[in-house]
mmCIF file of C-alpha atoms in Angstrom:
data_model
loop_
_atom_site.group_PDB
_atom_site.id
_atom_site.type_symbol
_atom_site.label_atom_id
_atom_site.label_comp_id
_atom_site.label_asym_id
_atom_site.label_seq_id
_atom_site.Cartn_x
_atom_site.Cartn_y
_atom_site.Cartn_z
ATOM 1 C CA UNK B 1145 -0.397 -0.150 -0.368
ATOM 2 C CA UNK B 1146 1.115 3.340 -1.090
ATOM 3 C CA UNK B 1147 1.485 6.422 1.057
ATOM 4 C CA UNK B 1148 1.747 9.532 0.283
ATOM 5 C CA UNK B 1149 4.724 11.061 1.461
ATOM 6 C CA UNK B 1150 4.052 14.785 3.636
ATOM 7 C CA UNK B 1151 5.441 17.906 2.411
ATOM 8 C CA UNK B 1152 7.931 18.095 5.151
ATOM 9 C CA UNK B 1153 11.555 19.161 5.420
ATOM 10 C CA UNK B 1154 14.187 18.978 8.558
ATOM 11 C CA UNK B 1155 15.685 22.600 9.861
ATOM 12 C CA UNK B 1156 17.874 21.635 12.530
ATOM 13 C CA UNK B 1157 16.483 19.383 14.609
ATOM 14 C CA UNK B 1158 12.480 20.566 13.962
ATOM 15 C CA UNK B 1159 10.418 19.206 11.606
ATOM 16 C CA UNK B 1160 8.753 21.974 8.952
ATOM 17 C CA UNK B 1161 5.232 21.641 8.054
ATOM 18 C CA UNK B 1162 5.051 24.543 6.131
ATOM 19 C CA UNK B 1163 6.239 24.103 2.925
ATOM 20 C CA UNK B 1164 9.231 26.705 1.566
ATOM 21 C CA UNK B 1165 9.885 27.826 -1.457
ATOM 22 C CA UNK B 1166 12.305 25.800 -4.003
ATOM 23 C CA UNK B 1167 15.725 27.874 -4.164
ATOM 24 C CA UNK B 1168 16.811 25.211 -6.718
ATOM 25 C CA UNK B 1169 13.594 25.397 -8.387
ATOM 26 C CA UNK B 1170 14.063 29.362 -8.291
ATOM 27 C CA UNK B 1171 10.632 29.665 -6.369
ATOM 28 C CA UNK B 1172 10.007 32.784 -4.245
ATOM 29 C CA UNK B 1173 7.436 34.316 -1.818
ATOM 30 C CA UNK B 1174 5.453 36.699 -2.623
ATOM 31 C CA UNK B 1175 2.145 38.829 -1.507
ATOM 32 C CA UNK B 1176 -0.478 39.565 -4.181
ATOM 33 C CA UNK B 1177 -0.831 42.896 -4.949
ATOM 34 C CA UNK B 1178 -4.144 43.245 -6.858
ATOM 35 C CA UNK B 1179 -6.760 40.486 -8.715
ATOM 36 C CA UNK B 1180 -6.904 40.889 -12.432
ATOM 37 C CA UNK B 1181 -9.347 38.454 -12.995
ATOM 38 C CA UNK B 1182 -9.146 34.675 -15.423
ATOM 39 C CA UNK B 1183 -7.110 33.324 -12.464
ATOM 40 C CA UNK B 1184 -4.286 36.303 -13.040
ATOM 41 C CA UNK B 1185 -2.511 38.270 -10.396
ATOM 42 C CA UNK B 1186 0.109 40.757 -10.040
ATOM 43 C CA UNK B 1187 2.147 39.535 -7.092
ATOM 44 C CA UNK B 1188 5.212 41.810 -5.530
ATOM 45 C CA UNK B 1189 7.800 38.863 -5.058
ATOM 46 C CA UNK B 1190 10.666 39.271 -2.362
ATOM 47 C CA UNK B 1191 13.482 40.202 -5.289
ATOM 48 C CA UNK B 1192 11.687 43.434 -5.902
ATOM 49 C CA UNK B 1193 9.778 42.904 -9.014
ATOM 50 C CA UNK B 1194 6.245 42.818 -9.521
ATOM 51 C CA UNK B 1195 5.138 39.676 -12.313
ATOM 52 C CA UNK B 1196 1.832 38.954 -13.656
ATOM 53 C CA UNK B 1197 0.948 35.097 -11.827
ATOM 54 C CA UNK B 1198 -1.586 32.804 -12.927
ATOM 55 C CA UNK B 1199 -3.354 30.375 -10.809
ATOM 56 C CA UNK B 1200 -2.826 27.106 -12.294
ATOM 57 C CA UNK B 1201 -6.564 24.984 -12.884
ATOM 58 C CA UNK B 1202 -5.713 22.555 -9.793
ATOM 59 C CA UNK B 1203 -5.600 25.660 -7.369
ATOM 60 C CA UNK B 1204 -7.985 27.832 -8.634
ATOM 61 C CA UNK B 1205 -10.789 25.098 -7.829
ATOM 62 C CA UNK B 1206 -9.477 24.596 -4.524
ATOM 63 C CA UNK B 1207 -8.740 27.698 -2.842
ATOM 64 C CA UNK B 1208 -9.964 31.556 -3.083
ATOM 65 C CA UNK B 1209 -6.901 33.991 -3.422
ATOM 66 C CA UNK B 1210 -7.299 37.404 -2.158
ATOM 67 C CA UNK B 1211 -5.127 40.565 -1.894
ATOM 68 C CA UNK B 1212 -2.332 40.174 0.128
ATOM 69 C CA UNK B 1213 -2.482 36.836 0.449
ATOM 70 C CA UNK B 1214 1.315 35.386 0.808
ATOM 71 C CA UNK B 1215 2.625 33.094 -1.698
ATOM 72 C CA UNK B 1216 5.013 30.837 -3.908
ATOM 73 C CA UNK B 1217 5.469 31.821 -6.949
ATOM 74 C CA UNK B 1218 7.439 29.878 -9.837
ATOM 75 C CA UNK B 1219 9.071 32.445 -12.296
ATOM 76 C CA UNK B 1220 8.299 31.250 -15.908
ATOM 77 C CA UNK B 1221 11.532 30.087 -17.522
ATOM 78 C CA UNK B 1222 11.451 32.588 -20.572
ATOM 79 C CA UNK B 1223 9.613 35.516 -19.282
ATOM 80 C CA UNK B 1224 11.601 35.447 -15.869
ATOM 81 C CA UNK B 1225 11.265 38.795 -14.175
ATOM 82 C CA UNK B 1226 7.734 39.603 -15.964
ATOM 83 C CA UNK B 1227 5.459 36.346 -15.454
ATOM 84 C CA UNK B 1228 5.266 32.826 -13.096
ATOM 85 C CA UNK B 1229 3.095 30.773 -12.003
ATOM 86 C CA UNK B 1230 1.410 30.877 -8.074
ATOM 87 C CA UNK B 1231 2.313 27.185 -6.744
ATOM 88 C CA UNK B 1232 1.092 27.945 -3.364
ATOM 89 C CA UNK B 1233 -0.996 29.791 -1.024
ATOM 90 C CA UNK B 1234 0.009 30.182 2.571
ATOM 91 C CA UNK B 1235 -2.685 30.495 5.463
ATOM 92 C CA UNK B 1236 -3.197 33.078 8.566
ATOM 93 C CA UNK B 1237 -1.463 30.619 11.110
ATOM 94 C CA UNK B 1238 1.333 29.437 8.457
ATOM 95 C CA UNK B 1239 2.575 33.175 7.769
ATOM 96 C CA UNK B 1240 2.565 33.710 11.458
ATOM 97 C CA UNK B 1241 4.840 31.175 12.063
ATOM 98 C CA UNK B 1242 6.573 31.800 8.735
ATOM 99 C CA UNK B 1243 6.853 35.660 10.951
ATOM 100 C CA UNK B 1244 7.786 34.265 14.010
ATOM 101 C CA UNK B 1245 10.983 31.796 12.454
ATOM 102 C CA UNK B 1246 11.775 34.863 10.276
ATOM 103 C CA UNK B 1247 11.447 33.603 6.954
ATOM 104 C CA UNK B 1248 9.679 36.168 5.631
ATOM 105 C CA UNK B 1249 9.213 39.528 7.625
ATOM 106 C CA UNK B 1250 6.407 42.403 8.433
ATOM 107 C CA UNK B 1251 8.243 44.882 5.969
ATOM 108 C CA UNK B 1252 8.082 42.483 3.245
ATOM 109 C CA UNK B 1253 3.670 41.752 3.873
ATOM 110 C CA UNK B 1254 3.399 45.481 4.604
ATOM 111 C CA UNK B 1255 5.520 46.334 0.986
ATOM 112 C CA UNK B 1256 7.865 48.133 2.972
ATOM 113 C CA UNK B 1257 5.812 50.390 5.933
ATOM 114 C CA UNK B 1258 5.070 49.412 9.722
ATOM 115 C CA UNK B 1259 1.445 48.727 10.365
ATOM 116 C CA UNK B 1260 1.197 50.112 14.520
#
């Protein structure tokens, strides 16, 4: 009987259940800036570029994407700086965990402005 492999990574002694961007594939953290319709979003990525990203069909049917959501972006091989695909959307508790562990900063979430 085959079991589905859980998406877990080991960091030090701690097992991580939150998927992180695969840097070997060029994946990045991003924040949705604007919903454009027809499965397209403008996403501000951690490298400072705004990419027009599409939501693949399997994610589009499974979950809603809203402005301000933290996502993993996979840039396209051709138009690397302009286009990409949204691979994963984080829940609010996962975003809190990423903030606590220092994977993302509050500045990144707010677009460079601090919320008080």
